[in-house]
Tab-separated table of C-alpha atoms and ligand atoms in Angstrom:
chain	number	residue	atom	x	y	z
P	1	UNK	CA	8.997	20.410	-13.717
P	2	UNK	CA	7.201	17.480	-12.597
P	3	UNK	CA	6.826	16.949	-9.009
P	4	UNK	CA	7.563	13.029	-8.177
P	5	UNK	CA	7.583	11.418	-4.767
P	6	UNK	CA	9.167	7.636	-4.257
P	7	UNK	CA	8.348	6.080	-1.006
P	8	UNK	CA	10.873	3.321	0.195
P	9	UNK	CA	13.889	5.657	-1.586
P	10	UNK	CA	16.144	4.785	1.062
P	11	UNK	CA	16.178	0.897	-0.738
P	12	UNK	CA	17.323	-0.786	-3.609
P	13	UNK	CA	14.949	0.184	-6.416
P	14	UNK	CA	13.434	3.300	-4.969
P	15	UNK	CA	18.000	4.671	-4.858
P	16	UNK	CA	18.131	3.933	-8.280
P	17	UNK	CA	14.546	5.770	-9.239
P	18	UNK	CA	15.629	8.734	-7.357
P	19	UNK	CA	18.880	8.914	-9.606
P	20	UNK	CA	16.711	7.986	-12.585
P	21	UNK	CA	14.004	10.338	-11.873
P	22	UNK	CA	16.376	13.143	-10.949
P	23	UNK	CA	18.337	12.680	-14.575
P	24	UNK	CA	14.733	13.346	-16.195
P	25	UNK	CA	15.037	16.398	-14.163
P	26	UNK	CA	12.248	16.089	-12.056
P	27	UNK	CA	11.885	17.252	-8.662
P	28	UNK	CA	12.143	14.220	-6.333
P	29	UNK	CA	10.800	13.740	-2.636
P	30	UNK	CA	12.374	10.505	-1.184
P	31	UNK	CA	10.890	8.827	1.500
P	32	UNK	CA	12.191	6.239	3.623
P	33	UNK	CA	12.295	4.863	7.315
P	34	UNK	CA	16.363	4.608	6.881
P	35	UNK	CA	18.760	6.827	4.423
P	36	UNK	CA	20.467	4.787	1.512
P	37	UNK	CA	23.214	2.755	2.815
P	38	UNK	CA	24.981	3.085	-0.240
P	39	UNK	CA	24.293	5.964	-2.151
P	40	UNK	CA	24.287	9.552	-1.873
P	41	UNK	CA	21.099	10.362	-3.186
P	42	UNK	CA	20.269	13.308	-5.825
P	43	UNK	CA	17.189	13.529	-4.200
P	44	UNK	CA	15.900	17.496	-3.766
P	45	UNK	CA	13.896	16.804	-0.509
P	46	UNK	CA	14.538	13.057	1.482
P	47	UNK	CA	12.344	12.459	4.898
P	48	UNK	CA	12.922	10.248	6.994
P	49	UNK	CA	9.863	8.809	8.231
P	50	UNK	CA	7.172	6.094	9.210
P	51	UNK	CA	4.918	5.357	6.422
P	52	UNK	CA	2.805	3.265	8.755
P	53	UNK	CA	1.609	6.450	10.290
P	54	UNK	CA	-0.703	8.471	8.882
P	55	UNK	CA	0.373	11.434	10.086
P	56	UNK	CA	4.007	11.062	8.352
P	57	UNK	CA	1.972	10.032	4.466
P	58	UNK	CA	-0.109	12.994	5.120
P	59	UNK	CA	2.642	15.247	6.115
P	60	UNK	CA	4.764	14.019	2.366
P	61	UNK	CA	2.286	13.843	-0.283
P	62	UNK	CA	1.989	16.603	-1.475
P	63	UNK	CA	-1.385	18.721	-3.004
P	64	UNK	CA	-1.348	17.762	-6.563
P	65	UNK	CA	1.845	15.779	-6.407
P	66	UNK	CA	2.427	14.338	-10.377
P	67	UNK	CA	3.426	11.112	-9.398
P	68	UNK	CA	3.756	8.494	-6.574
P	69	UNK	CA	6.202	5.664	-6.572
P	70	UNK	CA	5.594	3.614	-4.027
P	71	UNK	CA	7.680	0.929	-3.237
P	72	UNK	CA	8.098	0.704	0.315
P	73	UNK	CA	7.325	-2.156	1.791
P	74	UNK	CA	8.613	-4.777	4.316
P	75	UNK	CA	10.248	-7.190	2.699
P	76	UNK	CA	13.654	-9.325	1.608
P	77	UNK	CA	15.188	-12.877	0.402
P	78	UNK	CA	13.835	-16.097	1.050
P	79	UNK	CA	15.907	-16.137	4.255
P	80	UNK	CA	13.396	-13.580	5.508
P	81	UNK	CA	9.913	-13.764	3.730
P	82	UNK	CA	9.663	-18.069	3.602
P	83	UNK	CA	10.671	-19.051	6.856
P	84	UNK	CA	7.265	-18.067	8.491
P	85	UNK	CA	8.983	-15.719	11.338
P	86	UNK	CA	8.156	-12.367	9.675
P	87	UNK	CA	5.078	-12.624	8.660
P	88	UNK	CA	2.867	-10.847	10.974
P	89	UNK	CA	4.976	-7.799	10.416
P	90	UNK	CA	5.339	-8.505	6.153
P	91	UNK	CA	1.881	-8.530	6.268
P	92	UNK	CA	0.974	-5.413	8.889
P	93	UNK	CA	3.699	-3.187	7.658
P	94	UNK	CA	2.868	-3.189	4.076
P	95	UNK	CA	-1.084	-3.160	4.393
P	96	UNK	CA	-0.607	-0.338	6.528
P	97	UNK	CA	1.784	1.652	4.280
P	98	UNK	CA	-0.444	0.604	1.252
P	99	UNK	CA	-3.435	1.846	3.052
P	100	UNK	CA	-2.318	5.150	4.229
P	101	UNK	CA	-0.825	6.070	0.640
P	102	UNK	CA	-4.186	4.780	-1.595
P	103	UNK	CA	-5.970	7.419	1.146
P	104	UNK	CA	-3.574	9.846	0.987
P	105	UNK	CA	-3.360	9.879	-2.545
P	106	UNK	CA	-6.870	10.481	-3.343
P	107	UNK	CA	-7.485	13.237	-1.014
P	108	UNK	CA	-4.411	15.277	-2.461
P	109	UNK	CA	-5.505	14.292	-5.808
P	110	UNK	CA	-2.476	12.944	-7.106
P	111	UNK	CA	-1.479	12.580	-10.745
P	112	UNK	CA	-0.615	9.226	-10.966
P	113	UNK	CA	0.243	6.216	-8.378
P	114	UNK	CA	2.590	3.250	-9.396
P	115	UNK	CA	2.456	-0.039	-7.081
P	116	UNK	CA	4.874	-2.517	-7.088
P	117	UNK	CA	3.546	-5.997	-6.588
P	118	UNK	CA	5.736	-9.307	-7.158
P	119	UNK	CA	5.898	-12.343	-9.254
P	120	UNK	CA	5.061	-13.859	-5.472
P	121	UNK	CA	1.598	-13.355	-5.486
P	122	UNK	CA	1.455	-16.148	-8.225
P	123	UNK	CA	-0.132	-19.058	-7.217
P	124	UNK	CA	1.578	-21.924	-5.637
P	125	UNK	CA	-0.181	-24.788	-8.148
P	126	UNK	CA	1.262	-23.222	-11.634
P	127	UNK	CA	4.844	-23.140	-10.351
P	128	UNK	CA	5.593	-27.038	-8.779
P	129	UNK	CA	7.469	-28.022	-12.461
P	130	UNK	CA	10.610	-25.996	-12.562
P	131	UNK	CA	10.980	-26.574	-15.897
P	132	UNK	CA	7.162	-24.897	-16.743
P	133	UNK	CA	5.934	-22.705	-14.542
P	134	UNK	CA	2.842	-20.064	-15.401
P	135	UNK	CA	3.050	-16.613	-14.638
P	136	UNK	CA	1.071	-14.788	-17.150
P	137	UNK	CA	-0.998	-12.407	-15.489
P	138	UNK	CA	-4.152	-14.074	-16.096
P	139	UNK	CA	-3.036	-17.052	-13.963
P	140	UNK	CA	-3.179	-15.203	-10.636
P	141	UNK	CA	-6.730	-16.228	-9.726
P	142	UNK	CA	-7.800	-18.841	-8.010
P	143	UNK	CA	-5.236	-17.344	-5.831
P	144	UNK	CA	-2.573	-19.266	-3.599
P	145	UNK	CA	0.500	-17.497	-2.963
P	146	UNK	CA	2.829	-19.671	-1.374
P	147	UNK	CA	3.680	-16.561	0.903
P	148	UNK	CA	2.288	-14.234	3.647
P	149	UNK	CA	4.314	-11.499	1.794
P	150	UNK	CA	2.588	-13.048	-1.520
P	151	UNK	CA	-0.784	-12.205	-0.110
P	152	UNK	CA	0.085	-8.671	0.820
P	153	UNK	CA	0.969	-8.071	-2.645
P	154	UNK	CA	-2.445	-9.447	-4.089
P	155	UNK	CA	-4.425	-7.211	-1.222
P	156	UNK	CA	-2.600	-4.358	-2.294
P	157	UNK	CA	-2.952	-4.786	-6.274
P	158	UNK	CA	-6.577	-4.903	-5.129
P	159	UNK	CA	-6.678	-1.921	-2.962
P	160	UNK	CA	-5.403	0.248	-5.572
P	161	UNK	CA	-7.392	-0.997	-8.256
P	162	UNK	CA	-10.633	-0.109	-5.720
P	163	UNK	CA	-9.534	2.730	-5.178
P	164	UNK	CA	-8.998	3.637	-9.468
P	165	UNK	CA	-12.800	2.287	-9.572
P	166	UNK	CA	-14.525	4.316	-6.620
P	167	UNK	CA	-12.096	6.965	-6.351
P	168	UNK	CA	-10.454	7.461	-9.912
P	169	UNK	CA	-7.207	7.128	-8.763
P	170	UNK	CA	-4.946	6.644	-11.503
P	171	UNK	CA	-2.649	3.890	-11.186
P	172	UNK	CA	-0.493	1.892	-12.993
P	173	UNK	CA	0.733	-1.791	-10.921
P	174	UNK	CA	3.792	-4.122	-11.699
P	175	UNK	CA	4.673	-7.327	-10.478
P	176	UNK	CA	8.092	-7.485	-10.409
P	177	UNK	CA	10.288	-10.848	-10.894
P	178	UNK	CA	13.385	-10.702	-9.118
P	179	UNK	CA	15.159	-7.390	-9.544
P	180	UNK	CA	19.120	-7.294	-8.879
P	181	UNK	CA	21.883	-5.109	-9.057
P	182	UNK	CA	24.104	-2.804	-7.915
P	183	UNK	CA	23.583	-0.563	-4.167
P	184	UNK	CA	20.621	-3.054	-2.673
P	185	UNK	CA	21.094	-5.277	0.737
P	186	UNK	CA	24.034	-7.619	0.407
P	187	UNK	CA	24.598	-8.937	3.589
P	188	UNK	CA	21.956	-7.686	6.077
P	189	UNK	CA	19.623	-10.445	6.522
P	190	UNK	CA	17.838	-9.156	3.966
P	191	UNK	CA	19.568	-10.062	0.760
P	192	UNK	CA	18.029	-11.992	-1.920
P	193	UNK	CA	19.546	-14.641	-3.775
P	194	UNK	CA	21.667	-12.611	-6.646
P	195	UNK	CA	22.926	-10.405	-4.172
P	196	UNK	CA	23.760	-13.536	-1.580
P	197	UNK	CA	25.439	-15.472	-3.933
P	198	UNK	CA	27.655	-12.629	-5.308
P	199	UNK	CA	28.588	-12.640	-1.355
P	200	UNK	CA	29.140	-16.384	-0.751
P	201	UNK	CA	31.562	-16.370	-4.215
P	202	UNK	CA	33.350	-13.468	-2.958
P	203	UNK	CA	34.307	-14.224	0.303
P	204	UNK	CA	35.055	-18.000	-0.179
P	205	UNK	CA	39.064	-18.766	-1.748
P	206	UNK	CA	39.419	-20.938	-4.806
P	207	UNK	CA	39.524	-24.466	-3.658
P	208	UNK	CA	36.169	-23.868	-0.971
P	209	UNK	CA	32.714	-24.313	-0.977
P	210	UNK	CA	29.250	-22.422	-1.560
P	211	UNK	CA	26.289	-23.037	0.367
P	212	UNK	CA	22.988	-22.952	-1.920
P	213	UNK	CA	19.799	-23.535	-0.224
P	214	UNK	CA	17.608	-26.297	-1.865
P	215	UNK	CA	18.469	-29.060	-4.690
P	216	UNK	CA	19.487	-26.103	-7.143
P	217	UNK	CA	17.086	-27.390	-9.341
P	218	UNK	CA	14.590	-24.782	-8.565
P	219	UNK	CA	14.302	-22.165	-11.334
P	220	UNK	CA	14.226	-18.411	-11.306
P	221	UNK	CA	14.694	-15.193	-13.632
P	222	UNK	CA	16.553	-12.641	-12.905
P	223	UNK	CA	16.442	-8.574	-14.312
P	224	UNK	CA	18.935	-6.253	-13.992
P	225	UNK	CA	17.848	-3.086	-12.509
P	226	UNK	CA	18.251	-0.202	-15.305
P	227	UNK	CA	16.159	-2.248	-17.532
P	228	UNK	CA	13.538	-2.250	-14.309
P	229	UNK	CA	13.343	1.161	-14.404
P	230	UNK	CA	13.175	1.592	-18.283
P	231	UNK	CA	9.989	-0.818	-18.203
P	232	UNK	CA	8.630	1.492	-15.118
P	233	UNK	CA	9.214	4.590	-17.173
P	234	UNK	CA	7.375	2.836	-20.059
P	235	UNK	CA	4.220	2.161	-18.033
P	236	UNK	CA	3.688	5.122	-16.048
P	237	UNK	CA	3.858	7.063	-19.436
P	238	UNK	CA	1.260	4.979	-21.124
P	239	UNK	CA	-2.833	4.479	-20.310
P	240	UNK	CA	-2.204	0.947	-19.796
P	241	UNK	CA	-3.175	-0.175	-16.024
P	242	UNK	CA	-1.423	-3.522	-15.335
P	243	UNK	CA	-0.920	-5.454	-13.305
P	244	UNK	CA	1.727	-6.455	-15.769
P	245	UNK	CA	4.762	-8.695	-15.456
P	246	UNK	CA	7.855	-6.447	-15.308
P	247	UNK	CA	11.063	-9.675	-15.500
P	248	UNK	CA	12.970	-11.109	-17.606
P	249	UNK	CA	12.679	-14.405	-19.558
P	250	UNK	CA	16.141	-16.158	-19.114
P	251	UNK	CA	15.187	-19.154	-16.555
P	252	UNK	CA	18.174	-20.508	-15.209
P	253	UNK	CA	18.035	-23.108	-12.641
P	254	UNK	CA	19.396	-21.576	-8.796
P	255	UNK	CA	22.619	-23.996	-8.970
P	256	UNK	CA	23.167	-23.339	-13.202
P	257	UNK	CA	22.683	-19.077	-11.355
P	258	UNK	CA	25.357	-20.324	-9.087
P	259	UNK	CA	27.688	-21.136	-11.581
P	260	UNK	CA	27.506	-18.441	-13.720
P	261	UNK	CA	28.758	-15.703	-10.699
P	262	UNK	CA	31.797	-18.444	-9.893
P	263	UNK	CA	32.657	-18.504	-13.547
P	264	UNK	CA	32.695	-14.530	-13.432
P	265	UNK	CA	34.842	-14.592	-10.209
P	266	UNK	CA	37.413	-17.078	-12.032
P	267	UNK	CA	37.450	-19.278	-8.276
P	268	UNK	CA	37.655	-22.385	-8.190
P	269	UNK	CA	34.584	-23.026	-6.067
P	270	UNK	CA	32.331	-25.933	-5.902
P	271	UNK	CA	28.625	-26.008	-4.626
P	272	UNK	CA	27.233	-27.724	-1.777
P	273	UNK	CA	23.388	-27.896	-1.689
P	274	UNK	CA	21.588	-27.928	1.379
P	275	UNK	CA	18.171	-27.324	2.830
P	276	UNK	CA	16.958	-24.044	3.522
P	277	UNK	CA	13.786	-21.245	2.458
P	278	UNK	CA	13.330	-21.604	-0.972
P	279	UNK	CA	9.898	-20.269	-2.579
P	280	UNK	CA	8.590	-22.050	-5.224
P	281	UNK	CA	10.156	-25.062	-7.245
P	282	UNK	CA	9.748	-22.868	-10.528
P	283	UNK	CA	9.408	-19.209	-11.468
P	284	UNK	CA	9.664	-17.515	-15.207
P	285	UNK	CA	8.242	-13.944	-16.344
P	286	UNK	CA	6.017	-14.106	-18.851
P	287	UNK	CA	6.499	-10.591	-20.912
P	288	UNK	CA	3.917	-11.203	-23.987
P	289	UNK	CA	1.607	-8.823	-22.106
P	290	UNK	CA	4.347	-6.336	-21.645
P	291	UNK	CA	5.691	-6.686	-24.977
P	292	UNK	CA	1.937	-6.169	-26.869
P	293	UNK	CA	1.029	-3.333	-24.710
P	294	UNK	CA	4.981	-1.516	-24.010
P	295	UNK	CA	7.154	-3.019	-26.598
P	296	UNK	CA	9.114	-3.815	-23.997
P	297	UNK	CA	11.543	-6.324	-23.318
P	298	UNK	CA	15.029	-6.751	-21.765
P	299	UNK	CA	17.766	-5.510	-23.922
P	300	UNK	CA	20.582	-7.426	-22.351
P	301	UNK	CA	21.393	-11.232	-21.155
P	302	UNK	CA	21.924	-11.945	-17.251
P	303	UNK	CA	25.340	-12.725	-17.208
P	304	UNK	CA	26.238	-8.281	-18.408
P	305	UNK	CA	23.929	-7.013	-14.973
P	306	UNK	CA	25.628	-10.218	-13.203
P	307	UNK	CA	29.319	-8.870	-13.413
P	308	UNK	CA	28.029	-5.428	-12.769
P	309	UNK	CA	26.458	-6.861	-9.261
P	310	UNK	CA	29.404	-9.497	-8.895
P	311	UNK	CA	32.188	-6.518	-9.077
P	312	UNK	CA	30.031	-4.035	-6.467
P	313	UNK	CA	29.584	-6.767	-3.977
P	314	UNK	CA	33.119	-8.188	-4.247
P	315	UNK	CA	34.234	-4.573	-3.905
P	316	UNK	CA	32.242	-4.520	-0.832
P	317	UNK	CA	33.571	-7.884	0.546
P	318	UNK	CA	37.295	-7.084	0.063
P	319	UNK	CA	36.575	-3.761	1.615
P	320	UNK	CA	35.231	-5.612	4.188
P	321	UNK	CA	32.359	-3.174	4.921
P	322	UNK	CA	29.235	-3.929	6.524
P	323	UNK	CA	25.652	-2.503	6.071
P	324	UNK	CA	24.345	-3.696	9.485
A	1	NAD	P1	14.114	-2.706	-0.326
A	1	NAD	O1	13.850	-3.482	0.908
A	1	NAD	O2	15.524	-2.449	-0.716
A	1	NAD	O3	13.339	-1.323	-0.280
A	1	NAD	C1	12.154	-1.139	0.440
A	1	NAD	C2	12.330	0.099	1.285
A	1	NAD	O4	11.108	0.349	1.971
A	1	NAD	C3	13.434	-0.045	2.340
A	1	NAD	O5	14.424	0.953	2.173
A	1	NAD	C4	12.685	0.130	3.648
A	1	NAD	O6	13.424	0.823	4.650
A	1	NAD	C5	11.463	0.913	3.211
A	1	NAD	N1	10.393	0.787	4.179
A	1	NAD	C6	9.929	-0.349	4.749
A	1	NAD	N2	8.995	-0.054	5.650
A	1	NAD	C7	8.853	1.295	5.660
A	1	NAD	C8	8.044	2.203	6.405
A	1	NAD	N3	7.195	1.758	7.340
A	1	NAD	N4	8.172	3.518	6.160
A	1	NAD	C9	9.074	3.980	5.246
A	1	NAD	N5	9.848	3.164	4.498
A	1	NAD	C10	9.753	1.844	4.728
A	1	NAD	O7	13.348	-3.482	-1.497
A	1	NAD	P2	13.446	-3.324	-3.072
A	1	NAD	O8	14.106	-4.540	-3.590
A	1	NAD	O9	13.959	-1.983	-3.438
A	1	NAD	O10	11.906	-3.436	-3.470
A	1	NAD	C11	11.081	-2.297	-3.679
A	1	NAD	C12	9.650	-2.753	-3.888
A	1	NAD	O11	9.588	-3.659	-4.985
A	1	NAD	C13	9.047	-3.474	-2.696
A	1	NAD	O12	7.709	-3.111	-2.568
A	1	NAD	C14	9.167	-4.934	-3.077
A	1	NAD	O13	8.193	-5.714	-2.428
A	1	NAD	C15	8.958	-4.871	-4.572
A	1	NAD	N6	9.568	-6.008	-5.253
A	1	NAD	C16	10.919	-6.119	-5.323
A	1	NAD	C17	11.482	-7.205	-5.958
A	1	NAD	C18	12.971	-7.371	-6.075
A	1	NAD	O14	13.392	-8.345	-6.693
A	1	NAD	N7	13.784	-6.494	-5.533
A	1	NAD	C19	10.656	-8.198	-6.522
A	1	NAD	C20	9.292	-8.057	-6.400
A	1	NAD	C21	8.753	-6.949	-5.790
C-alpha cells in the first residue's frame, strides 16, 4: 500500500485528491490548517495543523513517505490575490510552507514530491492581447508575474527544482490554470471566478442583474477538477519533471463565461460590468507540452464541469448555507 500525504487537504483540490487517492487505495495523511468545509473526507489519518511551523511538517512527513502532495498554500480569487492587501501574507505563508516541506522532505527521504504552481507566474508582457496570450512553459523567463502570489509560485518551482539538483529530491511541478468544481470556497472571500459567478446567477431572480468585474473582455480557461486530478495522476507516474501546464484550452472571454452559467440556470439575467481585481487581460493553457510528454488532454468541454459546479453551488444558495 502506498503511503501518500496531501498537504492543504482541508481545500478544494487537496478534498478531491484525498477521495481520489483513497479510491486507488492508498493510505492517505491529510493535512490542513482547517477540516473540509464540505466534505467528509476518506482520509485514514487528517491533522490539523500549521505548516508554517516546522515543528508541525516534521511531526507529518513521515520516514520514507511514497509521496507528497503539496498544495497548501495561501491563496484565492482575484478579490483576494490582485488587490495588493494580502500580499505580505501570500507571499510569507507559502514560502514558509514551501520551505519547511522541500527540508522536510529530503531529510525523511521521501519518494516523490508534487508542487503545484499556477498559470500566474506567467509573465505580465505575453498576456496584454486577450485574444493571444503565451503560456507555454518556455515563456516564463524574463519573469514578470503580474502578482505577489505569482512570484511565490516561481520561488517555489525554483526551490524544489534546487532541491532535485543538490538534494535529489524527486519532484514532479504543475502550473495549474484555473481549476473549478464542485466542494471548493464559494462564498468566503476566497472564491474564484467560476465558483463566484455560479453564486451571483444563483442568488439573483430572472429579470436582475450580475456584477462582473472588468470589461468582460478579458479571457480565461477553465478545467474541471476530475480531469485535474487525472493529469496529476499522469505526471507523478511518469519520469517527466515539469513544470508543465496542467489547463484546459477552451478560452472564453469572462462575460461570454458569464453567459454560459445564466444560460445553464435558465434566468433571465443580464450583466453589468464594472471595475474591480482582474489579473491579466488574457490567459490560455498551452497543453502541447503535456500532450507530447502525457498524452494528456481534457476529455470534456466546459459547459459538462460548469452544470456540475452550477447545480452544487445553487444547491448551496437555496439552502442558504454559509462556509464562513
Ligand atoms: P484552497 O485554498 O482551496 O486550498 C489550499 C489549502 O491550503 C486550504 O485548505 C488552506 O487552509 C490550506 N493552507 C493554507 N495555509 C496553510 C498552512 N499554513 N498550513 C496548513 N494548511 C494551509 O486552494 P485550491 O484551489 O485547492 O488550490 C490548491 C493549490 O493549487 C494551491 O497551492 C494553489 O495555489 C494551486 N493552484 C490552484 C488553482 C485553482 O484554480 N484552484 C490554480 C493555480 C494553482
Amino acid at each position: 500500500m502506498k503511503k501518500t500525504l496531501v498537504l492543504g487537504a482541508g481545500g478544494f483540490i487537496g478534498g478531491h485528491l484525498v477521495k481520489h487517492l483513497k479510491s486507488k487505495g492508498h493510505y492517505v495523511r491529510g493535512v490542513d490548517l482547517v477540516p473540509h468545509a464540505y466534505s467528509d473526507l476518506p482520509a485514514d489519518d487528517f491533522v490539523i495543523g500549521d505548516l508554517r511551523d516546522p515543528q508541525v511538517v516534521a511531526t507529518v512527513v513521515d520516514q520514507g513517505v511514497d509521496e507528497i502532495y503539496q498544495l497548501a498554500a495561501d491563496m484565492g480569487g482575484a478579490g483576494y490575490i490582485f488587490t495588493g492587501d494580502n500580499d505580505a501574507d501570500v507571499m510569507h505563508n507559502s514560502a514558509l510552507i514551501n520551505l519547511n516541506v522541500a527540508h522536510e522532505a529530503v531529510k525523511k527521504q521521501a519518494g516523490k514530491v508534487f508542487y503545484s504552481s499556477s498559470a500566474c507566474m506567467y509573465p505580465e508582457y505575453n498576456q496584454l492581447d486577450p485574444d493571444n496570450p503565451k503560456c507555454s512553459e518556455e515563456s516564463a523567463y524574463p519573469a514578470n508575474p503580474d502578482s505577489e502570489y505569482g512570484w511565490e509560485k516561481l520561488f517555489s518551482e525554483r526551490l524544489y527544482l534546487s532541491f532535485m539538483r543538490n538534494y535529489n529530491l524527486n519532484v514532479r511541478i504543475a502550473r495549474f490554470h484555473n481549476i473549478f468544481g464542485p466542494e471548493g470556497s464559494w462564498n468566503n472571500g476566497k472564491e474564484k471566478a467560476p465558483a463566484a459567478l455560479c453564486r451571483k446567477v444563483a442568488e439573483t431572480a430572472s429579470g436582475g442583474a450580475i456584477d462582473v468585474w472588468g470589461d468582460g473582455k478579458q479571457t480565461r480557461s477553465f478545467l474541471y477538477i476530475d480531469e485535474c486530478i487525472e493529469a496529476v495522476m499522469r505526471l507523478m507516474e511518469s519520469d517527466f519533471i515539469g513544470p508543465v501546464n496542467i489547463g484546459s484550452e477552451e478560452m472564453v472571454s469572462i462575460n461570454q463565461f458569464a453567459e454560459m452559467i445564466i444560460g445553464l440556470s435558465g434566468k433571465d439575467i443580464s450583466i453589468e460590468n464594472i471595475p474591480g481585481p482582474e489579473g491579466v487581460r488574457g490567459r490560455n493553457s498551452d497543453n502541447a507540452l503535456i500532450f507530447e510528454k502525457l498524452g494528456w488532454k481534457p476529455t470534456q468541454p466546459l459547459q459538462v464541469g460548469l452544470e456540475k459546479t452550477y447545480n452544487w453551488i445553487s444547491a448551496k444558495v437555496a439552502a442558504k448555507e454559509t462556509d464562513q
